[in-house]
């Protein structure tokens, strides 16, 4: 990840060439700030490792679906992994191509399938027999054949947080490994489906390569069985999930990760197949930060609180997964450090952003919450009728608003009171 994209210059945090202080003054807080250079660098780590090989990158839209972010990737030639027709609409509005889109997700609506088929997406990652039936019927109704792969649950332990591990037997995702071969036979027999590949996604924030190698081995075993049954598999989609450094995690280097997987697939005699990657967090996570201002310092008997203007509605990950985000003053200053819980104004005890953090701060100070580029703004809500934060993208020495801060009146513009 681009360490220089969010670095201190003379004690002041900068996003590329722009100081956090001027960003906060110009656009207000809480404020999501993305770095074009950091997005580019992370994407290119994948793309460069795939170059010259039969390997393709589909950026997972759900990690950060801002149009400007998607547009940065689209300009670099990225494909996209979507989980709704809303995300398809965003990809197309951002300049992405439907033919480079794979459609994942466990509960696709018929209308979403129709839109994606009409647009011409590359592949539907299907997760159950009822979903195959629905897709086959939708495709028949518009006289098309839908390209499909099955998301197989390889039942490997990705060694990550239970809420973000998806490839175990107890998860709602994917077709069970033991039923996959039979499900492929079912799919191959449906007249309006065309089996094109196989897919898995074993979890998120995975910091080791070995679970991927285990998953690939299981997929390849299946591929040989499916092909023995007479159905060709053109691509293997290994999913997303590579972790990033939030705190002290040491995920593998992206290029090394890609190369290890591709080499492994080649060594197993499957190098002629296309390989898809679906990274989300690892291309956007450390390319964004959340700026927030300290409203009050509230000393307590057991704990000191730093009450800030960002909250769980802006960044849900701490409340949702007890996730750690590094928090620092955006301007280094000479005051005594104390240990604080950094909390927001929302009326929930779960509204915290960081616990037991040593911070040298005063009321009014600007803080930076790091690693907020993935599953940050996209998971934000209007809880407590809080307008969602603005999003800004820095590109060298300039900052562009890529989503305006919401206004309170927008939040209830679709509501009405009873007549009379
Ligand atoms: C969420 C998701 C991804 C991206 O996961 P990251 O952990 O952000 O890399 C990729 N593929 C599918 C199917 C997903 O659901």
CSV table of C-alpha atoms and ligand atoms in Angstrom, one decimal:
chain,number,residue,atom,x,y,z
A,1,UNK,CA,0.0,0.0,0.0
A,2,UNK,CA,1.1,3.5,-0.7
A,3,UNK,CA,2.6,4.7,2.5
A,4,UNK,CA,3.2,8.1,1.1
A,5,UNK,CA,-0.4,8.8,0.2
A,6,UNK,CA,-1.4,9.7,3.8
A,7,UNK,CA,1.8,10.9,5.4
A,8,UNK,CA,2.8,13.6,7.9
A,9,UNK,CA,4.6,16.6,6.5
A,10,UNK,CA,6.0,19.0,9.2
A,11,UNK,CA,3.7,17.4,11.7
A,12,UNK,CA,0.5,17.8,9.6
A,13,UNK,CA,-1.2,14.8,7.9
A,14,UNK,CA,-1.4,15.2,4.1
A,15,UNK,CA,-3.4,13.3,1.6
A,16,UNK,CA,-1.0,13.2,-1.3
A,17,UNK,CA,-0.2,17.0,-1.7
A,18,UNK,CA,-3.1,18.4,0.3
A,19,UNK,CA,-3.1,19.0,4.1
A,20,UNK,CA,-5.9,17.4,6.2
A,21,UNK,CA,-6.3,20.8,7.9
A,22,UNK,CA,-7.3,22.5,4.7
A,23,UNK,CA,-9.5,19.5,3.6
A,24,UNK,CA,-11.4,19.8,6.9
A,25,UNK,CA,-11.7,23.6,6.7
A,26,UNK,CA,-12.9,23.4,3.1
A,27,UNK,CA,-15.3,20.5,3.2
A,28,UNK,CA,-16.1,20.0,6.9
A,29,UNK,CA,-16.1,16.9,9.1
A,30,UNK,CA,-16.7,14.0,9.3
A,31,UNK,CA,-15.0,13.6,5.9
A,32,UNK,CA,-14.0,10.6,3.9
A,33,UNK,CA,-10.8,11.3,1.9
A,34,UNK,CA,-9.5,8.9,-0.8
A,35,UNK,CA,-6.2,9.0,-2.6
A,36,UNK,CA,-6.2,8.4,-6.3
A,37,UNK,CA,-2.6,7.4,-6.2
A,38,UNK,CA,-3.2,4.9,-3.4
A,39,UNK,CA,-6.2,3.3,-5.3
A,40,UNK,CA,-4.1,3.1,-8.4
A,41,UNK,CA,-1.1,1.6,-6.7
A,42,UNK,CA,-3.1,-1.1,-5.0
A,43,UNK,CA,-5.0,-2.0,-8.2
A,44,UNK,CA,-1.9,-2.1,-10.2
A,45,UNK,CA,-0.2,-4.4,-7.7
A,46,UNK,CA,-2.9,-6.9,-8.8
A,47,UNK,CA,-2.9,-6.0,-12.5
A,48,UNK,CA,0.8,-6.0,-12.9
A,49,UNK,CA,1.1,-9.5,-11.3
A,50,UNK,CA,-1.7,-10.7,-13.7
A,51,UNK,CA,-0.1,-9.1,-16.8
A,52,UNK,CA,1.0,-11.6,-19.4
A,53,UNK,CA,-0.9,-14.4,-17.7
A,54,UNK,CA,-4.5,-15.6,-18.1
A,55,UNK,CA,-5.6,-13.7,-15.0
A,56,UNK,CA,-8.2,-10.9,-14.6
A,57,UNK,CA,-9.1,-8.5,-11.8
A,58,UNK,CA,-12.7,-7.8,-10.9
A,59,UNK,CA,-12.8,-5.1,-8.2
A,60,UNK,CA,-15.5,-5.9,-5.5
A,61,UNK,CA,-17.8,-2.9,-5.8
A,62,UNK,CA,-19.4,-3.4,-2.4
A,63,UNK,CA,-16.1,-2.4,-0.6
A,64,UNK,CA,-16.4,1.2,-2.0
A,65,UNK,CA,-18.9,2.0,-4.6
A,66,UNK,CA,-18.4,5.7,-5.0
A,67,UNK,CA,-18.5,6.6,-8.8
A,68,UNK,CA,-15.2,8.4,-8.7
A,69,UNK,CA,-13.5,5.4,-7.1
A,70,UNK,CA,-15.0,3.0,-9.6
A,71,UNK,CA,-14.0,5.4,-12.4
A,72,UNK,CA,-10.4,5.3,-11.3
A,73,UNK,CA,-10.4,1.5,-11.6
A,74,UNK,CA,-12.4,1.5,-14.9
A,75,UNK,CA,-9.9,3.9,-16.5
A,76,UNK,CA,-7.2,1.4,-15.5
A,77,UNK,CA,-9.1,-1.4,-17.3
A,78,UNK,CA,-10.6,-3.1,-14.3
A,79,UNK,CA,-13.5,-5.5,-14.3
A,80,UNK,CA,-16.0,-5.5,-11.4
A,81,UNK,CA,-17.6,-7.9,-9.0
A,82,UNK,CA,-21.2,-6.8,-8.1
A,83,UNK,CA,-23.8,-8.1,-5.7
A,84,UNK,CA,-26.9,-6.1,-6.9
A,85,UNK,CA,-28.3,-4.5,-10.0
A,86,UNK,CA,-27.7,-1.2,-8.1
A,87,UNK,CA,-24.0,-1.9,-8.2
A,88,UNK,CA,-24.3,-2.7,-11.9
A,89,UNK,CA,-25.9,0.7,-12.5
A,90,UNK,CA,-23.0,2.3,-10.6
A,91,UNK,CA,-20.4,0.4,-12.6
A,92,UNK,CA,-22.0,1.5,-15.9
A,93,UNK,CA,-22.4,5.1,-14.7
A,94,UNK,CA,-18.7,5.1,-13.7
A,95,UNK,CA,-17.5,4.0,-17.2
A,96,UNK,CA,-17.1,0.3,-16.5
A,97,UNK,CA,-18.2,-2.3,-19.1
A,98,UNK,CA,-20.9,-5.0,-18.4
A,99,UNK,CA,-18.8,-7.5,-20.3
A,100,UNK,CA,-16.2,-7.2,-17.5
A,101,UNK,CA,-18.7,-7.7,-14.7
A,102,UNK,CA,-19.3,-10.8,-12.6
A,103,UNK,CA,-22.5,-10.9,-10.6
A,104,UNK,CA,-22.2,-12.5,-7.1
A,105,UNK,CA,-24.6,-12.7,-4.2
A,106,UNK,CA,-26.8,-15.3,-2.6
A,107,UNK,CA,-30.3,-13.8,-3.2
A,108,UNK,CA,-30.5,-12.2,-6.7
A,109,UNK,CA,-34.0,-11.0,-7.6
A,110,UNK,CA,-35.5,-12.0,-11.0
A,111,UNK,CA,-35.5,-8.3,-12.1
A,112,UNK,CA,-31.8,-8.0,-11.2
A,113,UNK,CA,-31.0,-11.0,-13.2
A,114,UNK,CA,-33.0,-9.6,-16.2
A,115,UNK,CA,-31.1,-6.3,-16.0
A,116,UNK,CA,-27.7,-8.0,-15.8
A,117,UNK,CA,-28.5,-10.4,-18.6
A,118,UNK,CA,-29.8,-7.5,-20.8
A,119,UNK,CA,-26.6,-5.5,-20.0
A,120,UNK,CA,-24.5,-8.5,-20.9
A,121,UNK,CA,-22.5,-9.3,-17.8
A,122,UNK,CA,-19.7,-11.8,-18.1
A,123,UNK,CA,-20.8,-14.3,-15.5
A,124,UNK,CA,-23.4,-15.0,-12.8
A,125,UNK,CA,-21.9,-16.6,-9.7
A,126,UNK,CA,-24.8,-18.8,-8.6
A,127,UNK,CA,-25.2,-20.2,-5.1
A,128,UNK,CA,-28.1,-22.7,-5.2
A,129,UNK,CA,-30.4,-24.8,-7.3
A,130,UNK,CA,-33.4,-22.5,-6.9
A,131,UNK,CA,-31.2,-19.7,-8.1
A,132,UNK,CA,-30.2,-21.8,-11.2
A,133,UNK,CA,-33.9,-22.4,-11.8
A,134,UNK,CA,-34.7,-18.7,-11.6
A,135,UNK,CA,-31.9,-17.6,-13.8
A,136,UNK,CA,-32.7,-20.3,-16.4
A,137,UNK,CA,-36.3,-19.0,-16.4
A,138,UNK,CA,-35.4,-15.4,-16.7
A,139,UNK,CA,-32.9,-16.1,-19.5
A,140,UNK,CA,-35.6,-18.1,-21.4
A,141,UNK,CA,-38.0,-15.3,-21.0
A,142,UNK,CA,-35.8,-12.9,-22.9
A,143,UNK,CA,-34.3,-15.5,-25.3
A,144,UNK,CA,-30.8,-15.5,-23.9
A,145,UNK,CA,-28.3,-18.0,-22.4
A,146,UNK,CA,-26.9,-16.9,-19.1
A,147,UNK,CA,-23.2,-17.6,-18.4
A,148,UNK,CA,-22.9,-19.2,-15.0
A,149,UNK,CA,-20.4,-20.4,-12.5
A,150,UNK,CA,-21.3,-22.0,-9.2
A,151,UNK,CA,-20.0,-20.5,-6.0
A,152,UNK,CA,-18.7,-23.6,-4.3
A,153,UNK,CA,-18.1,-23.7,-0.6
A,154,UNK,CA,-14.7,-25.3,-0.2
A,155,UNK,CA,-15.1,-25.6,3.6
A,156,UNK,CA,-11.6,-24.2,4.4
A,157,UNK,CA,-10.9,-22.1,7.5
A,158,UNK,CA,-9.7,-18.7,6.4
A,159,UNK,CA,-8.6,-17.9,10.0
A,160,UNK,CA,-10.5,-14.6,10.1
A,161,UNK,CA,-13.3,-13.0,12.1
A,162,UNK,CA,-16.4,-15.3,12.1
A,163,UNK,CA,-18.7,-12.5,10.7
A,164,UNK,CA,-16.4,-12.2,7.6
A,165,UNK,CA,-15.6,-15.8,7.0
A,166,UNK,CA,-17.8,-17.2,4.3
A,167,UNK,CA,-16.4,-20.5,3.1
A,168,UNK,CA,-17.2,-22.7,6.1
A,169,UNK,CA,-20.0,-25.3,6.1
A,170,UNK,CA,-22.0,-23.3,8.6
A,171,UNK,CA,-22.2,-20.2,6.3
A,172,UNK,CA,-25.2,-19.2,4.2
A,173,UNK,CA,-22.9,-18.8,1.1
A,174,UNK,CA,-22.2,-21.2,-1.7
A,175,UNK,CA,-23.1,-24.7,-2.8
A,176,UNK,CA,-21.8,-27.4,-0.4
A,177,UNK,CA,-18.7,-29.1,-1.7
A,178,UNK,CA,-20.3,-32.5,-1.4
A,179,UNK,CA,-23.2,-31.4,-3.6
A,180,UNK,CA,-21.3,-29.3,-6.2
A,181,UNK,CA,-20.7,-32.0,-8.8
A,182,UNK,CA,-24.3,-32.9,-8.9
A,183,UNK,CA,-25.3,-29.3,-9.0
A,184,UNK,CA,-23.1,-28.7,-12.0
A,185,UNK,CA,-24.9,-31.6,-13.8
A,186,UNK,CA,-28.2,-29.9,-13.0
A,187,UNK,CA,-26.9,-26.6,-14.3
A,188,UNK,CA,-25.4,-28.1,-17.5
A,189,UNK,CA,-28.8,-29.6,-18.3
A,190,UNK,CA,-30.7,-26.3,-18.2
A,191,UNK,CA,-31.3,-25.1,-21.7
A,192,UNK,CA,-30.8,-21.4,-21.0
A,193,UNK,CA,-27.7,-21.6,-18.9
A,194,UNK,CA,-24.1,-22.0,-20.1
A,195,UNK,CA,-21.7,-23.2,-17.5
A,196,UNK,CA,-18.4,-21.2,-18.0
A,197,UNK,CA,-16.5,-21.4,-14.7
A,198,UNK,CA,-16.2,-22.2,-11.0
A,199,UNK,CA,-16.1,-19.7,-8.1
A,200,UNK,CA,-15.4,-19.4,-4.4
A,201,UNK,CA,-15.0,-16.7,-1.8
A,202,UNK,CA,-13.7,-17.9,1.5
A,203,UNK,CA,-13.9,-14.8,3.6
A,204,UNK,CA,-12.4,-11.4,4.2
A,205,UNK,CA,-9.4,-9.8,5.9
A,206,UNK,CA,-7.4,-13.0,5.3
A,207,UNK,CA,-3.8,-12.5,6.1
A,208,UNK,CA,-2.3,-15.8,4.9
A,209,UNK,CA,-2.0,-17.4,1.5
A,210,UNK,CA,-2.5,-21.0,2.6
A,211,UNK,CA,-6.3,-21.0,2.9
A,212,UNK,CA,-6.4,-19.9,-0.7
A,213,UNK,CA,-4.2,-22.7,-1.8
A,214,UNK,CA,-6.4,-25.2,0.1
A,215,UNK,CA,-9.5,-23.7,-1.6
A,216,UNK,CA,-7.9,-23.8,-5.0
A,217,UNK,CA,-6.9,-27.5,-4.5
A,218,UNK,CA,-10.5,-28.4,-3.7
A,219,UNK,CA,-11.8,-26.4,-6.7
A,220,UNK,CA,-9.4,-28.1,-9.1
A,221,UNK,CA,-10.4,-31.5,-7.7
A,222,UNK,CA,-14.0,-30.6,-8.6
A,223,UNK,CA,-13.1,-29.1,-12.0
A,224,UNK,CA,-11.6,-32.5,-13.0
A,225,UNK,CA,-14.9,-34.2,-12.0
A,226,UNK,CA,-17.1,-31.7,-13.7
A,227,UNK,CA,-15.1,-32.0,-16.9
A,228,UNK,CA,-15.2,-35.8,-16.7
A,229,UNK,CA,-19.0,-35.3,-16.7
A,230,UNK,CA,-18.7,-33.4,-20.0
A,231,UNK,CA,-18.9,-29.8,-18.9
A,232,UNK,CA,-16.0,-27.5,-19.7
A,233,UNK,CA,-14.7,-25.0,-17.1
A,234,UNK,CA,-13.1,-22.0,-18.6
A,235,UNK,CA,-12.3,-19.9,-15.5
A,236,UNK,CA,-11.5,-20.3,-11.9
A,237,UNK,CA,-12.6,-17.4,-9.7
A,238,UNK,CA,-10.7,-17.4,-6.5
A,239,UNK,CA,-12.7,-14.6,-4.9
A,240,UNK,CA,-11.5,-11.7,-2.9
A,241,UNK,CA,-10.6,-11.4,0.7
A,242,UNK,CA,-7.0,-10.5,1.0
A,243,UNK,CA,-6.4,-8.6,4.2
A,244,UNK,CA,-4.8,-5.2,4.9
A,245,UNK,CA,-2.8,-3.7,7.7
A,246,UNK,CA,-5.2,-2.0,10.1
A,247,UNK,CA,-3.0,-2.4,13.1
A,248,UNK,CA,-0.1,-4.9,13.1
A,249,UNK,CA,-1.4,-7.5,10.7
A,250,UNK,CA,1.1,-8.6,8.1
A,251,UNK,CA,-0.8,-9.7,5.0
A,252,UNK,CA,1.1,-11.1,2.1
A,253,UNK,CA,2.3,-8.6,-0.6
A,254,UNK,CA,-0.4,-8.4,-3.3
A,255,UNK,CA,1.9,-9.3,-6.2
A,256,UNK,CA,3.3,-12.2,-4.3
A,257,UNK,CA,-0.2,-13.4,-3.4
A,258,UNK,CA,-1.3,-13.3,-7.1
A,259,UNK,CA,1.9,-15.0,-8.3
A,260,UNK,CA,1.8,-17.8,-5.7
A,261,UNK,CA,-1.8,-18.6,-6.7
A,262,UNK,CA,-1.2,-18.5,-10.4
A,263,UNK,CA,2.0,-20.6,-10.1
A,264,UNK,CA,0.2,-23.1,-7.9
A,265,UNK,CA,-2.7,-23.5,-10.5
A,266,UNK,CA,-0.1,-23.8,-13.3
A,267,UNK,CA,1.9,-26.4,-11.3
A,268,UNK,CA,-1.2,-28.4,-10.9
A,269,UNK,CA,-1.6,-28.6,-14.7
A,270,UNK,CA,-4.4,-26.0,-15.0
A,271,UNK,CA,-2.4,-23.0,-16.3
A,272,UNK,CA,-4.4,-22.9,-19.5
A,273,UNK,CA,-7.5,-21.8,-17.6
A,274,UNK,CA,-8.5,-18.2,-16.9
A,275,UNK,CA,-8.2,-17.1,-13.2
A,276,UNK,CA,-10.3,-14.3,-11.7
A,277,UNK,CA,-9.5,-12.3,-8.6
A,278,UNK,CA,-12.2,-10.2,-6.8
A,279,UNK,CA,-10.3,-7.9,-4.4
A,280,UNK,CA,-12.3,-5.3,-2.4
A,281,UNK,CA,-10.7,-4.3,0.8
A,282,UNK,CA,-7.1,-4.8,-0.4
A,283,UNK,CA,-7.6,-2.2,-3.2
A,284,UNK,CA,-9.5,0.4,-1.4
A,285,UNK,CA,-9.1,-0.1,2.4
A,286,UNK,CA,-5.8,1.8,2.9
A,287,UNK,CA,-6.6,4.3,0.1
A,288,UNK,CA,-9.0,6.2,2.3
A,289,UNK,CA,-9.2,7.8,5.7
A,290,UNK,CA,-12.0,9.4,7.8
A,291,UNK,CA,-11.3,12.9,9.2
A,292,UNK,CA,-13.2,13.8,12.3
A,293,UNK,CA,-13.1,16.6,14.8
A,294,UNK,CA,-13.0,16.3,18.6
A,295,UNK,CA,-16.1,17.9,20.1
A,296,UNK,CA,-15.4,17.4,23.8
A,297,UNK,CA,-13.0,15.6,26.0
A,298,UNK,CA,-14.8,14.0,28.9
A,299,UNK,CA,-12.7,12.6,31.7
A,300,UNK,CA,-14.3,9.8,33.7
A,301,UNK,CA,-13.6,7.7,36.8
A,302,UNK,CA,-12.8,4.6,34.8
A,303,UNK,CA,-12.4,5.9,31.3
A,304,UNK,CA,-11.7,9.1,29.5
A,305,UNK,CA,-13.8,9.8,26.4
A,306,UNK,CA,-12.9,11.8,23.3
A,307,UNK,CA,-16.3,12.6,21.8
A,308,UNK,CA,-15.9,13.2,18.1
A,309,UNK,CA,-18.2,14.3,15.3
A,310,UNK,CA,-18.0,10.9,13.4
A,311,UNK,CA,-20.0,8.0,14.7
A,312,UNK,CA,-21.0,4.4,14.1
A,313,UNK,CA,-23.4,5.6,11.4
A,314,UNK,CA,-20.3,6.9,9.5
A,315,UNK,CA,-18.0,4.0,10.2
A,316,UNK,CA,-19.8,0.9,11.4
A,317,UNK,CA,-16.9,-1.5,11.5
A,318,UNK,CA,-15.9,-1.0,15.1
A,319,UNK,CA,-19.5,-1.4,16.4
A,320,UNK,CA,-20.2,-4.2,14.0
A,321,UNK,CA,-17.1,-6.4,14.2
A,322,UNK,CA,-15.1,-4.8,17.0
A,323,UNK,CA,-12.8,-3.8,14.2
A,324,UNK,CA,-9.6,-1.9,14.9
A,325,UNK,CA,-8.9,1.4,13.0
A,326,UNK,CA,-5.7,3.3,13.8
A,327,UNK,CA,-6.6,6.8,15.1
A,328,UNK,CA,-4.1,9.7,15.3
A,329,UNK,CA,-4.2,13.5,15.7
A,330,UNK,CA,-4.0,14.9,12.1
A,331,UNK,CA,-1.8,17.7,13.6
A,332,UNK,CA,0.9,16.6,16.0
A,333,UNK,CA,0.9,18.8,19.1
A,334,UNK,CA,2.7,19.2,22.4
A,335,UNK,CA,0.1,18.3,24.9
A,336,UNK,CA,0.1,15.5,27.5
A,337,UNK,CA,-1.1,12.2,26.0
A,338,UNK,CA,-3.9,10.4,27.8
A,339,UNK,CA,-5.8,7.2,27.2
A,340,UNK,CA,-9.2,7.7,25.6
A,341,UNK,CA,-12.1,5.8,24.2
A,342,UNK,CA,-12.9,7.6,20.9
A,343,UNK,CA,-16.7,7.7,20.7
A,344,UNK,CA,-19.4,9.3,18.5
A,345,UNK,CA,-22.5,11.3,19.4
A,346,UNK,CA,-25.0,8.5,18.5
A,347,UNK,CA,-27.2,7.3,21.4
A,348,UNK,CA,-25.8,3.8,21.7
A,349,UNK,CA,-23.1,2.4,24.0
A,350,UNK,CA,-21.9,0.5,20.9
A,351,UNK,CA,-21.1,3.8,19.2
A,352,UNK,CA,-17.3,3.8,19.5
A,353,UNK,CA,-14.6,4.1,17.0
A,354,UNK,CA,-11.5,3.2,19.0
A,355,UNK,CA,-10.9,2.0,22.6
A,356,UNK,CA,-8.0,2.7,25.0
A,357,UNK,CA,-6.1,4.9,22.6
A,358,UNK,CA,-3.2,6.9,23.7
A,359,UNK,CA,-3.7,10.4,22.2
A,360,UNK,CA,-2.2,13.8,22.7
A,361,UNK,CA,-5.2,15.9,21.9
A,362,UNK,CA,-7.5,18.8,22.9
A,363,UNK,CA,-11.1,19.7,22.1
A,364,UNK,CA,-11.4,21.0,18.6
A,365,UNK,CA,-8.5,18.9,17.3
A,366,UNK,CA,-8.7,17.1,14.0
A,367,UNK,CA,-8.2,13.3,14.1
A,368,UNK,CA,-7.6,10.8,11.3
A,369,UNK,CA,-9.2,7.4,11.4
A,370,UNK,CA,-7.1,5.2,9.0
A,371,UNK,CA,-8.0,2.4,6.7
A,372,UNK,CA,-11.5,3.7,6.1
A,373,UNK,CA,-11.5,3.3,2.3
A,374,UNK,CA,-13.2,-0.1,2.4
A,375,UNK,CA,-16.6,-0.9,4.1
A,376,UNK,CA,-16.6,2.7,5.4
A,377,UNK,CA,-18.9,5.1,3.6
A,378,UNK,CA,-20.7,2.2,1.9
A,379,UNK,CA,-21.9,0.9,5.3
A,380,UNK,CA,-22.8,4.3,6.6
A,381,UNK,CA,-26.4,5.1,7.6
A,382,UNK,CA,-28.6,8.0,8.6
A,383,UNK,CA,-29.2,6.6,12.1
A,384,UNK,CA,-30.1,9.5,14.5
A,385,UNK,CA,-31.0,11.5,11.4
A,386,UNK,CA,-27.3,12.2,10.8
A,387,UNK,CA,-26.6,13.3,7.2
A,388,UNK,CA,-24.0,11.1,5.7
A,389,UNK,CA,-20.5,12.5,5.4
A,390,UNK,CA,-19.0,14.0,2.3
A,391,UNK,CA,-16.5,12.1,0.2
A,392,UNK,CA,-13.4,13.8,-1.3
A,393,UNK,CA,-10.8,12.4,-3.7
A,394,UNK,CA,-7.4,13.9,-3.7
A,395,UNK,CA,-5.4,13.7,-6.9
A,396,UNK,CA,-1.9,15.1,-6.5
A,397,UNK,CA,-2.3,18.7,-5.3
A,398,UNK,CA,-6.1,19.0,-5.9
A,399,UNK,CA,-9.1,17.8,-3.9
A,400,UNK,CA,-12.4,16.9,-5.6
A,401,UNK,CA,-15.8,16.5,-3.9
A,402,UNK,CA,-17.0,13.1,-5.2
A,403,UNK,CA,-20.1,13.0,-3.0
A,404,UNK,CA,-21.6,16.0,-1.4
A,405,UNK,CA,-22.4,16.0,2.3
A,406,UNK,CA,-26.1,15.1,2.7
A,407,UNK,CA,-28.6,17.7,4.0
A,408,UNK,CA,-31.1,17.0,6.7
A,409,UNK,CA,-34.0,17.9,4.5
A,410,UNK,CA,-32.9,15.2,2.0
A,411,UNK,CA,-33.2,12.6,4.7
A,412,UNK,CA,-36.9,12.8,5.0
A,413,UNK,CA,-37.8,14.1,1.5
A,414,UNK,CA,-39.4,10.8,0.6
A,415,UNK,CA,-41.5,10.6,3.8
A,416,UNK,CA,-45.1,11.9,4.4
A,417,UNK,CA,-47.6,12.2,7.2
A,418,UNK,CA,-51.1,10.7,7.2
A,419,UNK,CA,-53.8,12.7,5.4
A,420,UNK,CA,-56.5,14.7,7.2
B,1,LIG,C1,-17.2,-9.1,-0.4
B,1,LIG,C2,-16.8,-9.9,-1.6
B,1,LIG,C3,-15.5,-9.7,-2.2
B,1,LIG,C4,-14.5,-8.7,-1.7
B,1,LIG,O1,-14.0,-9.1,-0.5
B,1,LIG,P1,-12.8,-8.3,0.2
B,1,LIG,O2,-12.6,-9.0,1.5
B,1,LIG,O3,-13.2,-6.9,0.3
B,1,LIG,O4,-11.6,-8.4,-0.7
B,1,LIG,C5,-15.3,-10.5,-3.3
B,1,LIG,N1,-16.2,-11.4,-3.8
B,1,LIG,C6,-17.4,-11.6,-3.2
B,1,LIG,C7,-18.3,-12.6,-3.7
B,1,LIG,C8,-17.7,-10.9,-2.1
B,1,LIG,O5,-18.9,-11.1,-1.5
